CSV table of C-alpha atoms in Angstrom, one decimal:
chain,number,residue,atom,x,y,z
A,1,ALA,CA,0.2,0.3,0.0
A,2,GLN,CA,1.1,3.5,-1.0
A,3,ARG,CA,1.6,5.8,2.5
A,4,VAL,CA,3.1,9.0,2.9
A,5,THR,CA,4.2,10.1,6.5
A,6,GLN,CA,5.0,13.3,7.8
A,7,PRO,CA,5.8,13.1,11.4
A,8,GLU,CA,6.1,16.6,12.4
A,9,LYS,CA,2.6,18.3,13.0
A,10,LEU,CA,4.1,21.7,13.5
A,11,LEU,CA,7.9,22.8,13.1
A,12,SER,CA,8.8,26.0,14.2
A,13,VAL,CA,12.4,27.8,13.4
A,14,PHE,CA,13.7,31.1,14.3
A,15,LYS,CA,14.2,33.6,11.0
A,16,GLY,CA,17.5,32.4,9.2
A,17,ALA,CA,17.8,29.0,10.6
A,18,PRO,CA,17.9,26.0,8.8
A,19,VAL,CA,14.7,24.0,7.9
A,20,GLU,CA,14.1,20.4,7.2
A,21,LEU,CA,10.7,19.1,6.8
A,22,LYS,CA,11.1,15.1,7.1
A,23,CYS,CA,8.4,13.0,4.7
A,24,ASN,CA,8.7,9.3,4.5
A,25,TYR,CA,6.7,6.8,1.8
A,26,SER,CA,5.8,3.5,1.4
A,27,TYR,CA,5.7,2.2,-2.2
A,28,SER,CA,6.7,-1.0,-3.8
A,29,GLY,CA,6.9,0.6,-7.7
A,30,SER,CA,9.0,3.4,-8.8
A,31,PRO,CA,7.8,6.3,-6.9
A,32,GLU,CA,7.0,10.2,-8.1
A,33,LEU,CA,7.4,12.5,-5.0
A,34,PHE,CA,6.4,16.0,-4.8
A,35,TRP,CA,5.9,18.9,-2.3
A,36,TYR,CA,2.9,21.1,-2.2
A,37,VAL,CA,2.7,24.2,0.0
A,38,GLN,CA,-0.5,26.3,1.2
A,39,TYR,CA,0.2,30.2,2.4
A,40,SER,CA,-2.2,30.9,4.4
A,41,ARG,CA,-5.7,32.4,2.9
A,42,GLN,CA,-4.2,30.8,-0.8
A,43,ARG,CA,-4.6,27.6,-2.5
A,44,LEU,CA,-2.7,24.7,-2.5
A,45,GLN,CA,0.3,25.0,-5.2
A,46,LEU,CA,3.2,22.7,-6.3
A,47,LEU,CA,6.4,23.5,-4.9
A,48,LEU,CA,8.5,21.0,-6.4
A,49,ARG,CA,8.7,17.4,-7.6
A,50,HIS,CA,11.7,15.3,-7.3
A,51,ILE,CA,12.4,14.4,-11.1
A,52,SER,CA,12.9,18.4,-11.6
A,53,ARG,CA,15.6,17.9,-9.4
A,54,GLU,CA,15.5,22.0,-9.2
A,55,SER,CA,15.5,24.8,-6.1
A,56,ILE,CA,12.4,26.7,-5.6
A,57,LYS,CA,12.0,29.9,-3.2
A,58,GLY,CA,15.8,28.5,-1.6
A,59,PHE,CA,13.7,24.7,-1.0
A,60,THR,CA,14.9,21.8,-2.2
A,61,ALA,CA,14.3,17.9,-1.6
A,62,ASP,CA,16.1,15.1,-2.6
A,63,LEU,CA,14.5,11.5,-3.2
A,64,ASN,CA,16.7,8.7,-1.7
A,65,LYS,CA,15.1,5.5,-2.4
A,66,GLY,CA,17.4,3.6,0.3
A,67,GLU,CA,15.7,5.3,3.2
A,68,THR,CA,12.6,6.2,1.4
A,69,SER,CA,12.7,9.7,1.9
A,70,PHE,CA,12.2,13.0,0.4
A,71,HIS,CA,12.7,15.2,3.0
A,72,LEU,CA,12.4,19.3,2.0
A,73,LYS,CA,15.5,21.5,3.0
A,74,LYS,CA,16.7,25.1,3.1
A,75,PRO,CA,19.5,26.5,4.5
A,76,PHE,CA,18.1,29.9,5.6
A,77,ALA,CA,14.2,30.2,6.5
A,78,GLN,CA,12.4,33.4,5.6
A,79,GLU,CA,9.3,34.5,7.6
A,80,GLU,CA,7.5,34.1,3.9
A,81,ASP,CA,8.3,30.5,4.3
A,82,SER,CA,5.8,30.3,7.1
A,83,ALA,CA,3.0,27.8,5.4
A,84,MET,CA,1.4,24.3,5.5
A,85,TYR,CA,3.6,21.8,3.6
A,86,TYR,CA,2.0,18.6,2.2
A,87,CYS,CA,4.3,15.8,0.6
A,88,ALA,CA,2.9,13.7,-1.7
A,89,LEU,CA,3.3,10.6,-3.5
A,90,GLY,CA,2.5,9.5,-7.0
A,91,ASN,CA,2.8,6.8,-9.4
A,92,SER,CA,2.2,5.6,-13.5
A,93,GLY,CA,-1.2,5.4,-14.0
A,94,ASN,CA,-5.0,7.1,-13.0
A,95,THR,CA,-5.0,6.6,-9.5
A,96,PRO,CA,-5.1,9.2,-7.0
A,97,LEU,CA,-1.9,11.5,-5.3
A,98,VAL,CA,-1.6,10.2,-1.8
A,99,PHE,CA,-0.6,13.0,0.4
A,100,GLY,CA,0.9,13.2,3.8
A,101,LYS,CA,-1.0,14.6,6.5
A,102,GLY,CA,0.7,18.2,6.3
A,103,THR,CA,3.5,20.2,8.3
A,104,ARG,CA,2.7,23.4,9.2
A,105,LEU,CA,6.1,25.5,9.4
A,106,SER,CA,6.0,28.9,11.4
A,107,VAL,CA,9.0,30.9,11.0
A,108,ILE,CA,9.7,33.2,14.0
A,109,ALA,CA,11.4,36.3,13.5
B,1,GLY,CA,-0.6,27.5,-16.8
B,2,ALA,CA,-3.6,25.3,-15.7
B,3,VAL,CA,-6.0,26.9,-13.3
B,4,VAL,CA,-9.0,25.7,-12.0
B,5,SER,CA,-11.9,27.7,-10.9
B,6,GLN,CA,-14.6,26.8,-7.5
B,7,HIS,CA,-17.7,28.5,-7.1
B,8,PRO,CA,-18.8,29.5,-4.3
B,9,SER,CA,-15.9,30.2,-2.6
B,10,TRP,CA,-18.0,30.2,0.8
B,11,VAL,CA,-21.6,29.3,1.4
B,12,ILE,CA,-23.8,29.0,4.2
B,13,CYS,CA,-27.1,27.1,4.1
B,14,LYS,CA,-29.7,25.6,6.5
B,15,SER,CA,-29.7,21.9,7.9
B,16,GLY,CA,-31.3,19.9,5.5
B,17,THR,CA,-31.0,21.4,2.3
B,18,SER,CA,-28.5,20.9,-0.7
B,19,VAL,CA,-25.6,22.6,-1.5
B,20,LYS,CA,-23.9,22.3,-5.1
B,21,ILE,CA,-20.1,23.4,-5.7
B,22,GLU,CA,-18.6,23.8,-9.2
B,23,CYS,CA,-15.4,23.1,-10.3
B,24,ARG,CA,-14.2,24.5,-13.6
B,25,SER,CA,-10.9,24.0,-15.3
B,26,LEU,CA,-10.2,27.1,-17.6
B,27,ASP,CA,-8.3,27.0,-19.6
B,28,PHE,CA,-7.5,23.1,-20.3
B,29,GLN,CA,-9.6,19.8,-20.1
B,30,ALA,CA,-9.7,17.8,-17.0
B,31,THR,CA,-10.6,13.9,-17.6
B,32,THR,CA,-10.5,13.5,-14.2
B,33,MET,CA,-10.9,15.8,-10.9
B,34,PHE,CA,-10.2,15.0,-7.5
B,35,TRP,CA,-12.3,16.3,-4.4
B,36,TYR,CA,-11.1,17.0,-1.1
B,37,ARG,CA,-12.2,17.8,2.3
B,38,GLN,CA,-10.1,19.8,4.2
B,39,PHE,CA,-10.5,20.5,8.3
B,40,PRO,CA,-9.3,23.4,9.9
B,41,LYS,CA,-5.5,22.9,10.4
B,42,GLN,CA,-5.6,19.4,9.2
B,43,SER,CA,-4.6,17.4,6.1
B,44,LEU,CA,-6.8,16.7,2.9
B,45,MET,CA,-8.8,14.1,3.1
B,46,LEU,CA,-9.8,12.4,-0.6
B,47,MET,CA,-13.0,12.2,-1.1
B,48,ALA,CA,-13.7,10.8,-4.4
B,49,THR,CA,-12.1,10.6,-7.6
B,50,SER,CA,-14.5,12.2,-10.6
B,51,ASN,CA,-14.2,11.0,-14.2
B,52,GLU,CA,-15.6,12.5,-17.1
B,53,GLY,CA,-18.4,10.8,-18.6
B,54,SER,CA,-18.7,8.1,-16.1
B,55,LYS,CA,-19.5,7.5,-12.2
B,56,ALA,CA,-17.1,8.8,-9.6
B,57,THR,CA,-14.7,6.9,-7.4
B,58,TYR,CA,-15.4,7.3,-3.8
B,59,GLU,CA,-12.6,6.7,-1.0
B,60,GLN,CA,-13.8,4.4,1.5
B,61,GLY,CA,-16.1,5.6,4.3
B,62,VAL,CA,-17.6,8.9,1.7
B,63,GLU,CA,-21.0,8.3,1.2
B,64,LYS,CA,-21.9,8.5,-2.2
B,65,ASP,CA,-25.6,9.3,-2.0
B,66,LYS,CA,-24.4,12.1,0.4
B,67,PHE,CA,-21.6,13.9,-1.7
B,68,LEU,CA,-22.7,13.4,-5.3
B,69,ILE,CA,-20.6,13.8,-8.0
B,70,ASN,CA,-21.5,14.9,-11.7
B,71,HIS,CA,-18.6,15.2,-14.4
B,72,ALA,CA,-20.7,15.8,-17.6
B,73,SER,CA,-17.9,17.8,-19.1
B,74,LEU,CA,-13.9,18.1,-19.6
B,75,THR,CA,-14.0,21.5,-17.5
B,76,LEU,CA,-16.6,21.1,-15.0
B,77,SER,CA,-16.9,18.6,-12.2
B,78,THR,CA,-19.9,19.5,-9.4
B,79,LEU,CA,-20.4,17.9,-5.8
B,80,THR,CA,-23.4,18.3,-4.2
B,81,VAL,CA,-23.7,17.9,-0.6
B,82,THR,CA,-27.5,16.6,0.0
B,83,SER,CA,-29.3,17.0,2.8
B,84,ALA,CA,-26.1,18.9,4.4
B,85,HIS,CA,-26.1,18.6,8.2
B,86,PRO,CA,-23.8,21.0,10.7
B,87,GLU,CA,-20.9,18.0,10.4
B,88,ASP,CA,-20.5,18.8,6.8
B,89,SER,CA,-19.2,22.1,7.4
B,90,SER,CA,-16.0,22.2,6.3
B,91,PHE,CA,-13.6,23.4,3.3
B,92,TYR,CA,-13.9,21.4,0.3
B,93,ILE,CA,-11.2,21.8,-2.4
B,94,CYS,CA,-10.6,20.6,-6.0
B,95,SER,CA,-8.3,19.7,-8.2
B,96,ALA,CA,-7.4,18.3,-11.5
B,97,ARG,CA,-4.4,16.9,-13.3
B,98,VAL,CA,-2.6,19.6,-15.3
B,99,SER,CA,-2.3,17.2,-18.2
B,100,ALA,CA,-3.5,13.5,-18.8
B,101,GLY,CA,-1.6,10.9,-17.0
B,102,ALA,CA,0.6,13.6,-15.2
B,103,ASN,CA,0.7,13.8,-11.2
B,104,VAL,CA,1.0,17.4,-11.2
B,105,LEU,CA,-2.5,18.7,-9.8
B,106,THR,CA,-3.7,22.3,-9.7
B,107,PHE,CA,-6.1,23.1,-6.8
B,108,GLY,CA,-8.7,25.7,-6.8
B,109,ALA,CA,-9.0,27.7,-3.9
B,110,GLY,CA,-11.6,25.7,-1.9
B,111,SER,CA,-14.9,26.2,-0.9
B,112,ARG,CA,-16.1,27.1,2.5
B,113,LEU,CA,-19.4,25.4,3.6
B,114,THR,CA,-20.9,26.3,7.2
B,115,VAL,CA,-24.2,24.2,7.8
B,116,LEU,CA,-26.7,26.0,10.4
């Protein structure tokens, strides 16, 4: 069964501190991993996907198949990074993405 | 880019009435749309997958007679909450694949339903 685990419900960091939002997945096939973000009073939007291997707003995430993880990292947190972050797992075919429960990031000035 | 529009953005209704929420893909065709429910400060709960021209696929525990989904065209899916009760009050969000077969989703802004 496909499963996405985000162990932290809430993560608070000071501005300028490094951030790591954890995501672990369970899937026997070849996964496609995503991070979606929801800023206050805005719609959910794609932040990044593992196949793009790019940095968006200073965030990066590396797929580690050995550890079945896709942690989201940023070296220096900014106040505008405060939001709800969801890790999601997809596969080939038409099945829905599986979302983690989300982690609320709060960056304190 | 692919944009999904949801209407209404908020609605208040009396207990026992039915409410329809529309989800439109504005500049692309969506053969599949997904309906989610989001509780305050909590995760997304997938309710159902809406398939154009066929019956929706509901997730376990979601009452299909309670949450009617119709996907009559490639650009419109509707969710009707029938005989709404206060416990149905929630934030309902739709999404669609940006292209067929792609796993990237674009989300609507959501519809907040309050049942009095």
